[in-house]
Amino acid sequence: MRTRKLWELAESKGSRLIVALDSVPVEPKKLVKEIEEYVVGVKVGLPLLLQWGSQAVRELCEAFRGTLYMLCDFKLADIPAVMVEELKLISELGFDGAIVHLFQGGIKAVATAADRPELFGLAAMTHSESRLLEVHFGELVHEALEAGLDGLVVPATKPELVRAARKIAPGATLLAPGVGAQGALPGSALEAGADFEIVGRLVVASPDPCLAARAVRDAHRARVSVISEWR
Ligand code: 3DU
């Protein structure tokens, strides 16, 4: 099974938390060291890359890929030939997985590339203005499934879409951003059927990221035990 590392970390650390690193106020390695105990992985966004540079991203992957799932979110949505090249470079930086858009089409060709990281297709977005994607939600999920992607990104702020994705793709690994700063409560997306919650500013912009990460991890633990009693 792909995403094995992610699930093994979830099991061994008792965590369903992936922290989104976008604008980070301190040196990324220092921040990740502080929260490492409570998270299964970190998601690296374009603001971090642009602020700190690709060498810092490479060093971050080198430092933590042994203990964390390293997820890349560079908002990829290009023609297949360019995406294949981007994903090869992302793999070389040391990432385990990458988030890709689906609306541009051609993801099947991208997914067949040899040197690619694990791929999570973005099926819908968290903000209310993202109507055009939402109209095609079911088609985007099917596009990802047909291409054999490893998982989906679904919005915690729209639990009905998390539930729908879980129904259409029962075996997919579902990652849900939108918790904290964007309004969804920690654990709410897990309850709707997601497997992991992606949390950024609630942790990263906190005066005490370590404490914030632990609080979210604990909220997840409470939900996961209730959920597994249901199943
Ligand atoms: O709002 P936060 O600070 O918790 O960060 C959420 C992260 O998830 C951020 O990196 C953003 O780029 C990403 N994301 C969404 O917020 C919503 C989506 O639909 C997809 C990705």
Short mmCIF file of N, CA and C in Angstrom, two decimals, residues 147-219:
data_model
loop_
_atom_site.label_atom_id
_atom_site.label_comp_id
_atom_site.label_asym_id
_atom_site.label_seq_id
_atom_site.Cartn_x
_atom_site.Cartn_y
_atom_site.Cartn_z
N ALA A 147 -6.70 7.70 -11.96
CA ALA A 147 -5.25 7.86 -12.18
C ALA A 147 -4.45 7.06 -11.15
N GLY A 148 -5.15 6.51 -10.16
CA GLY A 148 -4.45 5.72 -9.13
C GLY A 148 -3.63 6.58 -8.18
N LEU A 149 -4.11 7.80 -7.88
CA LEU A 149 -3.39 8.64 -6.92
C LEU A 149 -3.47 8.00 -5.53
N ASP A 150 -2.64 8.51 -4.64
CA ASP A 150 -2.51 7.88 -3.32
C ASP A 150 -3.49 8.44 -2.30
N GLY A 151 -4.03 9.61 -2.58
CA GLY A 151 -4.98 10.18 -1.64
C GLY A 151 -5.58 11.45 -2.20
N LEU A 152 -6.44 12.08 -1.37
CA LEU A 152 -7.15 13.29 -1.78
C LEU A 152 -7.03 14.36 -0.71
N VAL A 153 -7.13 15.61 -1.15
CA VAL A 153 -7.22 16.73 -0.21
C VAL A 153 -8.65 17.24 -0.26
N VAL A 154 -9.28 17.28 0.91
CA VAL A 154 -10.70 17.66 0.99
C VAL A 154 -10.85 18.73 2.09
N PRO A 155 -11.86 19.61 1.95
CA PRO A 155 -11.91 20.76 2.86
C PRO A 155 -12.60 20.48 4.19
N ALA A 156 -11.88 20.73 5.29
CA ALA A 156 -12.46 20.55 6.62
C ALA A 156 -13.62 21.52 6.86
N THR A 157 -13.58 22.66 6.15
CA THR A 157 -14.64 23.66 6.32
C THR A 157 -15.95 23.25 5.63
N LYS A 158 -15.90 22.18 4.85
CA LYS A 158 -17.10 21.70 4.14
C LYS A 158 -17.26 20.20 4.42
N PRO A 159 -17.69 19.87 5.66
CA PRO A 159 -17.70 18.46 6.07
C PRO A 159 -18.55 17.57 5.16
N GLU A 160 -19.54 18.18 4.49
CA GLU A 160 -20.37 17.36 3.58
C GLU A 160 -19.51 16.83 2.42
N LEU A 161 -18.49 17.60 2.02
CA LEU A 161 -17.61 17.13 0.94
C LEU A 161 -16.63 16.07 1.45
N VAL A 162 -16.22 16.20 2.71
CA VAL A 162 -15.37 15.16 3.30
C VAL A 162 -16.15 13.84 3.34
N ARG A 163 -17.40 13.94 3.79
CA ARG A 163 -18.24 12.72 3.85
C ARG A 163 -18.45 12.14 2.45
N ALA A 164 -18.68 13.01 1.48
CA ALA A 164 -18.92 12.53 0.11
C ALA A 164 -17.66 11.85 -0.44
N ALA A 165 -16.49 12.45 -0.18
CA ALA A 165 -15.24 11.84 -0.69
C ALA A 165 -15.04 10.48 -0.04
N ARG A 166 -15.32 10.38 1.25
CA ARG A 166 -15.14 9.10 1.95
C ARG A 166 -16.05 8.03 1.35
N LYS A 167 -17.26 8.47 0.95
CA LYS A 167 -18.23 7.53 0.37
C LYS A 167 -17.77 7.06 -1.02
N ILE A 168 -17.33 8.01 -1.83
CA ILE A 168 -16.92 7.66 -3.21
C ILE A 168 -15.60 6.88 -3.20
N ALA A 169 -14.72 7.25 -2.27
CA ALA A 169 -13.37 6.66 -2.25
C ALA A 169 -13.07 6.09 -0.86
N PRO A 170 -13.72 4.98 -0.51
CA PRO A 170 -13.60 4.47 0.86
C PRO A 170 -12.17 4.14 1.27
N GLY A 171 -11.33 3.75 0.30
CA GLY A 171 -9.97 3.33 0.67
C GLY A 171 -8.92 4.42 0.55
N ALA A 172 -9.32 5.61 0.12
CA ALA A 172 -8.31 6.67 -0.12
C ALA A 172 -7.87 7.31 1.18
N THR A 173 -6.63 7.76 1.21
CA THR A 173 -6.15 8.54 2.35
C THR A 173 -6.59 9.99 2.14
N LEU A 174 -7.40 10.48 3.09
CA LEU A 174 -7.97 11.83 2.95
C LEU A 174 -7.28 12.81 3.89
N LEU A 175 -6.74 13.89 3.32
CA LEU A 175 -6.10 14.94 4.10
C LEU A 175 -7.01 16.17 4.09
N ALA A 176 -7.24 16.77 5.27
CA ALA A 176 -8.18 17.89 5.33
C ALA A 176 -7.56 19.15 5.94
N PRO A 177 -7.32 20.17 5.11
CA PRO A 177 -6.94 21.48 5.64
C PRO A 177 -8.20 22.29 5.99
N GLY A 178 -7.97 23.44 6.67
CA GLY A 178 -9.11 24.31 6.98
C GLY A 178 -9.43 24.34 8.47
N VAL A 179 -8.59 23.67 9.25
CA VAL A 179 -8.82 23.58 10.70
C VAL A 179 -8.08 24.74 11.39
N GLY A 180 -8.77 25.37 12.34
CA GLY A 180 -8.12 26.44 13.11
C GLY A 180 -8.42 27.79 12.50
N ALA A 181 -7.42 28.41 11.87
CA ALA A 181 -7.56 29.78 11.35
C ALA A 181 -8.74 29.91 10.38
N GLN A 182 -9.04 28.86 9.64
CA GLN A 182 -10.14 28.95 8.66
C GLN A 182 -11.48 28.52 9.23
N GLY A 183 -11.51 28.14 10.48
CA GLY A 183 -12.80 27.96 11.16
C GLY A 183 -13.20 26.56 11.58
N ALA A 184 -12.72 25.52 10.91
CA ALA A 184 -13.13 24.17 11.34
C ALA A 184 -12.44 23.81 12.65
N LEU A 185 -13.15 23.09 13.50
CA LEU A 185 -12.59 22.72 14.80
C LEU A 185 -11.68 21.50 14.68
N PRO A 186 -10.61 21.46 15.48
CA PRO A 186 -9.75 20.27 15.46
C PRO A 186 -10.57 19.00 15.72
N GLY A 187 -10.40 18.04 14.87
CA GLY A 187 -11.11 16.77 15.02
C GLY A 187 -12.38 16.68 14.20
N SER A 188 -12.90 17.84 13.76
CA SER A 188 -14.19 17.81 13.05
C SER A 188 -14.08 17.11 11.69
N ALA A 189 -12.96 17.28 11.01
CA ALA A 189 -12.80 16.63 9.70
C ALA A 189 -12.57 15.13 9.88
N LEU A 190 -11.87 14.76 10.95
CA LEU A 190 -11.69 13.31 11.22
C LEU A 190 -13.05 12.68 11.44
N GLU A 191 -13.88 13.40 12.18
CA GLU A 191 -15.22 12.88 12.46
C GLU A 191 -16.04 12.72 11.18
N ALA A 192 -15.81 13.60 10.20
CA ALA A 192 -16.55 13.53 8.94
C ALA A 192 -15.98 12.46 8.00
N GLY A 193 -14.83 11.89 8.35
CA GLY A 193 -14.29 10.81 7.51
C GLY A 193 -12.88 11.03 6.98
N ALA A 194 -12.27 12.17 7.32
CA ALA A 194 -10.88 12.39 6.89
C ALA A 194 -9.94 11.54 7.74
N ASP A 195 -8.74 11.33 7.23
CA ASP A 195 -7.75 10.55 7.98
C ASP A 195 -6.74 11.43 8.71
N PHE A 196 -6.45 12.59 8.13
CA PHE A 196 -5.46 13.50 8.71
C PHE A 196 -5.98 14.92 8.57
N GLU A 197 -5.65 15.76 9.55
CA GLU A 197 -5.97 17.18 9.43
C GLU A 197 -4.68 17.98 9.23
N ILE A 198 -4.75 18.90 8.28
CA ILE A 198 -3.61 19.80 8.00
C ILE A 198 -3.88 21.11 8.73
N VAL A 199 -3.01 21.49 9.63
CA VAL A 199 -3.23 22.68 10.44
C VAL A 199 -2.01 23.59 10.32
N GLY A 200 -2.23 24.84 9.93
CA GLY A 200 -1.12 25.76 9.78
C GLY A 200 -1.04 26.78 10.89
N ARG A 201 -1.69 27.94 10.67
CA ARG A 201 -1.50 29.08 11.56
C ARG A 201 -1.85 28.83 13.02
N LEU A 202 -2.83 27.98 13.26
CA LEU A 202 -3.21 27.69 14.66
C LEU A 202 -1.99 27.21 15.45
N VAL A 203 -1.10 26.49 14.78
CA VAL A 203 0.12 26.00 15.43
C VAL A 203 1.29 26.97 15.18
N VAL A 204 1.51 27.29 13.91
CA VAL A 204 2.73 28.02 13.53
C VAL A 204 2.74 29.46 14.08
N ALA A 205 1.57 30.11 14.09
CA ALA A 205 1.51 31.50 14.56
C ALA A 205 1.23 31.58 16.06
N SER A 206 1.16 30.44 16.71
CA SER A 206 0.90 30.45 18.16
C SER A 206 2.15 30.92 18.90
N PRO A 207 1.96 31.60 20.04
CA PRO A 207 3.14 31.98 20.83
C PRO A 207 3.88 30.74 21.35
N ASP A 208 3.18 29.61 21.40
CA ASP A 208 3.82 28.37 21.85
C ASP A 208 3.42 27.22 20.92
N PRO A 209 4.11 27.09 19.76
CA PRO A 209 3.72 26.08 18.77
C PRO A 209 3.70 24.66 19.33
N CYS A 210 4.59 24.39 20.25
CA CYS A 210 4.67 23.05 20.82
C CYS A 210 3.37 22.73 21.58
N LEU A 211 2.96 23.67 22.40
CA LEU A 211 1.73 23.50 23.19
C LEU A 211 0.51 23.39 22.25
N ALA A 212 0.49 24.24 21.22
CA ALA A 212 -0.64 24.24 20.28
C ALA A 212 -0.70 22.90 19.54
N ALA A 213 0.46 22.40 19.09
CA ALA A 213 0.48 21.12 18.37
C ALA A 213 0.01 19.99 19.29
N ARG A 214 0.45 20.04 20.53
CA ARG A 214 0.03 18.98 21.46
C ARG A 214 -1.48 19.02 21.69
N ALA A 215 -2.02 20.24 21.81
CA ALA A 215 -3.47 20.38 22.05
C ALA A 215 -4.26 19.81 20.86
N VAL A 216 -3.81 20.10 19.64
CA VAL A 216 -4.53 19.58 18.46
C VAL A 216 -4.38 18.06 18.40
N ARG A 217 -3.18 17.57 18.64
CA ARG A 217 -2.95 16.11 18.65
C ARG A 217 -3.88 15.43 19.66
N ASP A 218 -4.02 16.06 20.84
CA ASP A 218 -4.87 15.46 21.87
C ASP A 218 -6.34 15.49 21.47
N ALA A 219 -6.76 16.58 20.83
CA ALA A 219 -8.15 16.67 20.35
C ALA A 219 -8.40 15.57 19.31
#
